[in-house]
PDB file of C-alpha atoms in Angstrom:
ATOM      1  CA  UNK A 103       0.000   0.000   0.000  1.00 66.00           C
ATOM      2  CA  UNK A 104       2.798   2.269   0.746  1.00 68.00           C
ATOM      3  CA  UNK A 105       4.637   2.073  -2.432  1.00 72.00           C
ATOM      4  CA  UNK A 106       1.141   2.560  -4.632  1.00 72.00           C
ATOM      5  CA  UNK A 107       0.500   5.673  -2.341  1.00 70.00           C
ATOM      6  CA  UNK A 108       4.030   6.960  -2.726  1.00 68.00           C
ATOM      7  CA  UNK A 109       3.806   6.273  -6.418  1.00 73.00           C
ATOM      8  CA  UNK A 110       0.361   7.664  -6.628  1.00 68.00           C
ATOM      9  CA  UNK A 111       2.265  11.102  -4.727  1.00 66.00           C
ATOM     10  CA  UNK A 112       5.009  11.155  -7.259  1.00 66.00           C
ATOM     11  CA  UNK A 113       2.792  10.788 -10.714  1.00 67.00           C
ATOM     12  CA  UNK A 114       0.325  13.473  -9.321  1.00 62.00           C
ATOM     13  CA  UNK A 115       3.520  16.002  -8.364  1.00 59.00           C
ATOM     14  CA  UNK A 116       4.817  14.909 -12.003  1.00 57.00           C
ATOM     15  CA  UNK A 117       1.627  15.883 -13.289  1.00 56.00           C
ATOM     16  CA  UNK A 118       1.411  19.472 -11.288  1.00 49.00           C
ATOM     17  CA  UNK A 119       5.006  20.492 -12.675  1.00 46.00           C
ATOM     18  CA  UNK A 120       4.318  19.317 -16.364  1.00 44.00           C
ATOM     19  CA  UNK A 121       0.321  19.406 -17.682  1.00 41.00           C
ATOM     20  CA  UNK A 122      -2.151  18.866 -14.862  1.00 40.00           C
ATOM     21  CA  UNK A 123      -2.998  19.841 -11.305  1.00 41.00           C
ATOM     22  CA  UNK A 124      -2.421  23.476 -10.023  1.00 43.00           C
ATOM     23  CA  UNK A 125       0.950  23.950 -11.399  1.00 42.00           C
ATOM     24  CA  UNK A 126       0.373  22.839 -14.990  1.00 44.00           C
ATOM     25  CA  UNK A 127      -1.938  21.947 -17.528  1.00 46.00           C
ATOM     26  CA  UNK A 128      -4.671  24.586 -18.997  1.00 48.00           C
ATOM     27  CA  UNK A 129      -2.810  28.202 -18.874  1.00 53.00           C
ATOM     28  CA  UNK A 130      -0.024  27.216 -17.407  1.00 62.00           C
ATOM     29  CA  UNK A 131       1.958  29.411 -19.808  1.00 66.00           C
ATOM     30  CA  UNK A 132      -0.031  32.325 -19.032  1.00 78.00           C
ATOM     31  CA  UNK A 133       0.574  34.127 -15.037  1.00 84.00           C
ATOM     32  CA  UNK A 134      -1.860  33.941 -12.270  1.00 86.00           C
ATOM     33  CA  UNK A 135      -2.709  37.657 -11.769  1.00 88.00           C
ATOM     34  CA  UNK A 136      -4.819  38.166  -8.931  1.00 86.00           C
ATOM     35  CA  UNK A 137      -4.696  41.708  -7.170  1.00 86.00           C
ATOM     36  CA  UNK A 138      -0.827  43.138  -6.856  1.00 89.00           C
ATOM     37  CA  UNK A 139      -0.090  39.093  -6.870  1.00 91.00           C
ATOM     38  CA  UNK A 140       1.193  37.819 -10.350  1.00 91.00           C
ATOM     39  CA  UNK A 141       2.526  33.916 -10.375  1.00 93.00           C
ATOM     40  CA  UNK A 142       3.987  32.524 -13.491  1.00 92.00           C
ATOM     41  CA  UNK A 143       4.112  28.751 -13.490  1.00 90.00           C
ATOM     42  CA  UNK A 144       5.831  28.330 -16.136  1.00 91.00           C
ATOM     43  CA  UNK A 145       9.003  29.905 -14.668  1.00 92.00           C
ATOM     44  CA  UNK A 146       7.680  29.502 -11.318  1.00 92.00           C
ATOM     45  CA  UNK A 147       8.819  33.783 -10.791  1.00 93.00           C
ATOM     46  CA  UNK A 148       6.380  35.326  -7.955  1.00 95.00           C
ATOM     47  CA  UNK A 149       5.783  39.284  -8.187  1.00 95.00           C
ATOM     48  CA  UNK A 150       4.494  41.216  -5.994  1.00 93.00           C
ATOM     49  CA  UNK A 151       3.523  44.752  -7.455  1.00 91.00           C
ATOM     50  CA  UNK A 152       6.078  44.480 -10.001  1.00 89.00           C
ATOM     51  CA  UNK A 153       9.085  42.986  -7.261  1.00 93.00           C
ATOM     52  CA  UNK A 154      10.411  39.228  -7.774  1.00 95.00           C
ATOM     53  CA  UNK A 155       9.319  37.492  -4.509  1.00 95.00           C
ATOM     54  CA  UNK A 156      11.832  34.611  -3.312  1.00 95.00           C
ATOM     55  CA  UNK A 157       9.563  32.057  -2.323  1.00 95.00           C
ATOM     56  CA  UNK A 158      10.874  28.002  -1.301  1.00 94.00           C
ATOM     57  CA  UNK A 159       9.625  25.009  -3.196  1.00 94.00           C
ATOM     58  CA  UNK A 160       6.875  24.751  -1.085  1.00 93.00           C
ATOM     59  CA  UNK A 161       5.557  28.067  -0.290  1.00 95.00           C
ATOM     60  CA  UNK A 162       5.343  28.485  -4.205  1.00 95.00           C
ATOM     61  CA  UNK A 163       3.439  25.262  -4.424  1.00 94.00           C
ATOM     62  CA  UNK A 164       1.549  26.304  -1.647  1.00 94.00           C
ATOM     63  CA  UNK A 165       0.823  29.499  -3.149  1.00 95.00           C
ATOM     64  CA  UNK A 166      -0.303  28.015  -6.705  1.00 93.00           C
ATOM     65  CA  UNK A 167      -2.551  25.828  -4.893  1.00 93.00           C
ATOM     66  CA  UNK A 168      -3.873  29.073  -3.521  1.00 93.00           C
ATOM     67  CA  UNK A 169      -3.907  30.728  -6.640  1.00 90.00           C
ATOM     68  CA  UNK A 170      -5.861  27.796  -8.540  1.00 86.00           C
ATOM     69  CA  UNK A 171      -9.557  29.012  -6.862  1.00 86.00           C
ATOM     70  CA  UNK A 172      -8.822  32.339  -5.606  1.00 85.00           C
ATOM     71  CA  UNK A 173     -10.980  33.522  -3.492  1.00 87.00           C
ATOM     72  CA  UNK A 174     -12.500  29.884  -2.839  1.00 91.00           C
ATOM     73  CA  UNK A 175     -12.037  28.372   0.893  1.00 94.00           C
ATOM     74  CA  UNK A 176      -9.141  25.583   0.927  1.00 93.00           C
ATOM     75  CA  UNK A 177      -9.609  22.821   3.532  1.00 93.00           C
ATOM     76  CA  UNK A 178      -6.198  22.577   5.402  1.00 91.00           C
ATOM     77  CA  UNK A 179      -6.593  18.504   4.572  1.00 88.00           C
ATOM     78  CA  UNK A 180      -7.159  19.357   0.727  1.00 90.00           C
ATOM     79  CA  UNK A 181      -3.499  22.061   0.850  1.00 92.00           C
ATOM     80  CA  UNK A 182      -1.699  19.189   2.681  1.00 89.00           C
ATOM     81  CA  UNK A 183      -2.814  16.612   0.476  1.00 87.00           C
ATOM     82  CA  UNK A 184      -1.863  18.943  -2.723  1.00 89.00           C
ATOM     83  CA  UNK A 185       1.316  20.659  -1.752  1.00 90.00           C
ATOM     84  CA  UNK A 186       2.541  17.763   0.456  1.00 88.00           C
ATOM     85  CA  UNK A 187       1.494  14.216   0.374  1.00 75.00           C
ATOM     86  CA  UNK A 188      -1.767  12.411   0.783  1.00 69.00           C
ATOM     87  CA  UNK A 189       0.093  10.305   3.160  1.00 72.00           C
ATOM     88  CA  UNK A 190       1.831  13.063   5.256  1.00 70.00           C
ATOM     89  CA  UNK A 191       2.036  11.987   8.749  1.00 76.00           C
ATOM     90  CA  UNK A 192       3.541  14.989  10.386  1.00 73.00           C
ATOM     91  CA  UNK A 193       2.317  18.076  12.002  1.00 73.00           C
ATOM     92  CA  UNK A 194      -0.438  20.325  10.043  1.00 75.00           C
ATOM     93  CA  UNK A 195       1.386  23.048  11.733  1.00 85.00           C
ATOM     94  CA  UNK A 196       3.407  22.490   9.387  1.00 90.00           C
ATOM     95  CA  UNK A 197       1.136  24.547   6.920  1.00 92.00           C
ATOM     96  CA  UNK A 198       0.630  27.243   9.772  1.00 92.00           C
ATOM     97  CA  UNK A 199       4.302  27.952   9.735  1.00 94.00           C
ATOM     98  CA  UNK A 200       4.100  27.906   5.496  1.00 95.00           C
ATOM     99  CA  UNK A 201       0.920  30.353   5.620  1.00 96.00           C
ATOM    100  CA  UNK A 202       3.189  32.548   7.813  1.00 96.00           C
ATOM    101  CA  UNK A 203       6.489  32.695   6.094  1.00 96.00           C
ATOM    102  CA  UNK A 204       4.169  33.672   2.918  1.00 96.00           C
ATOM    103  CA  UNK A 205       1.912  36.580   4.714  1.00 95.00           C
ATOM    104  CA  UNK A 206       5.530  38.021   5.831  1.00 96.00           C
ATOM    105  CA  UNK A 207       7.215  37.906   2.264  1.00 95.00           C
ATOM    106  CA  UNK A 208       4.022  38.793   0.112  1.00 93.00           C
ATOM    107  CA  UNK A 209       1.182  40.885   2.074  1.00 89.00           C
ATOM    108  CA  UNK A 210      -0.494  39.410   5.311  1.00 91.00           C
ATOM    109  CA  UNK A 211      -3.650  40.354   4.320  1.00 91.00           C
ATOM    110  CA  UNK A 212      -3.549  38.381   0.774  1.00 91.00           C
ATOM    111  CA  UNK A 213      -3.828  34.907   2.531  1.00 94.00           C
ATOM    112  CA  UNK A 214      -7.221  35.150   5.037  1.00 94.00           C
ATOM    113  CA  UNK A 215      -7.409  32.182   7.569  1.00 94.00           C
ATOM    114  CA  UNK A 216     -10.965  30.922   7.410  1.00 94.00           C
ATOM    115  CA  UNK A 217     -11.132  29.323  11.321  1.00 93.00           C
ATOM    116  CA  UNK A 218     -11.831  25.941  11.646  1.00 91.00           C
ATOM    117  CA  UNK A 219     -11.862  24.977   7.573  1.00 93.00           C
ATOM    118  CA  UNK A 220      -8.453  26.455   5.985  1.00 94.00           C
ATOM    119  CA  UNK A 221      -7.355  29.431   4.061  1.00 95.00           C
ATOM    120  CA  UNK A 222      -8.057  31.228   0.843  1.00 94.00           C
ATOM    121  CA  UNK A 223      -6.560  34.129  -1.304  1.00 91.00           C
ATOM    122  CA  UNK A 224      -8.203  37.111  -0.148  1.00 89.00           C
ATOM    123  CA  UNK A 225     -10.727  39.250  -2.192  1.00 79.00           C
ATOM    124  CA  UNK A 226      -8.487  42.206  -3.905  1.00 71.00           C
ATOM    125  CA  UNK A 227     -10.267  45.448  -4.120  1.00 62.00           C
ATOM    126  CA  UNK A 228     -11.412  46.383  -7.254  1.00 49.00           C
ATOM    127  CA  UNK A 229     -11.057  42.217  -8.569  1.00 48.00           C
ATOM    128  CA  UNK A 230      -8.470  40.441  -9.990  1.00 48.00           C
TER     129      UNK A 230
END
């Protein structure tokens, strides 16, 4: 069971980075704008009102799976499934801290917490 799951893990991150999933497929040559936020997949560059963000692997990830629905509540089970592993067995704090280090390099009021369900990008006055 272990080795389908982990294969399962590998062939869906495989099909994220290359044509399916929230870091490829359908536009995935065209940037995420949403607000001030702009997130090209395809070179995986984050702006933030013009400025190159440095983001890690994962807080990019994270933020693409954000990107994919903005606006649109994200279960914490459903980001930790997506941007880690259906089979991760540590900490979901492990998001908290992920959600955190993004607020403080992008804006902190981009990413809302919605308590006791997840997070979602924020609304952006005036749209996307």
């Amino acid at each position: 069971r272990e080795l389908v799951a982990r294969i399962r893990a590998v062939l869906r991150r495989a099909g994220a980075a290359g044509g399916g999933g929230a870091g490829g497929g359908e536009g995935a040559d065209h940037p995420i704008t949403w607000g001030p936020l702009s997130v090209d997949r395809r070179t995986r560059l984050v702006r933030l009102e013009g400025a190159e963000v440095a983001l890690t692997p994962k807080e990019y990830d994270l933020l693409v799976e954000l990107c994919s629905d903005p606006g649109a509540v994200l279960t914490r089970e459903h980001l930790i499934d997506r941007v880690w592993d259906e089979n991760w067995w540590g900490s979901t704090k492990t998001l908290d801290v992920h959600v955190a280090s993004l607020r403080k390099k992008l804006r902190p009021e981009l990413i809302e917490t919605v308590r006791g369900v997840g997070y979602r990008l924020a609304e952006v006055a005036g749209g996307p």
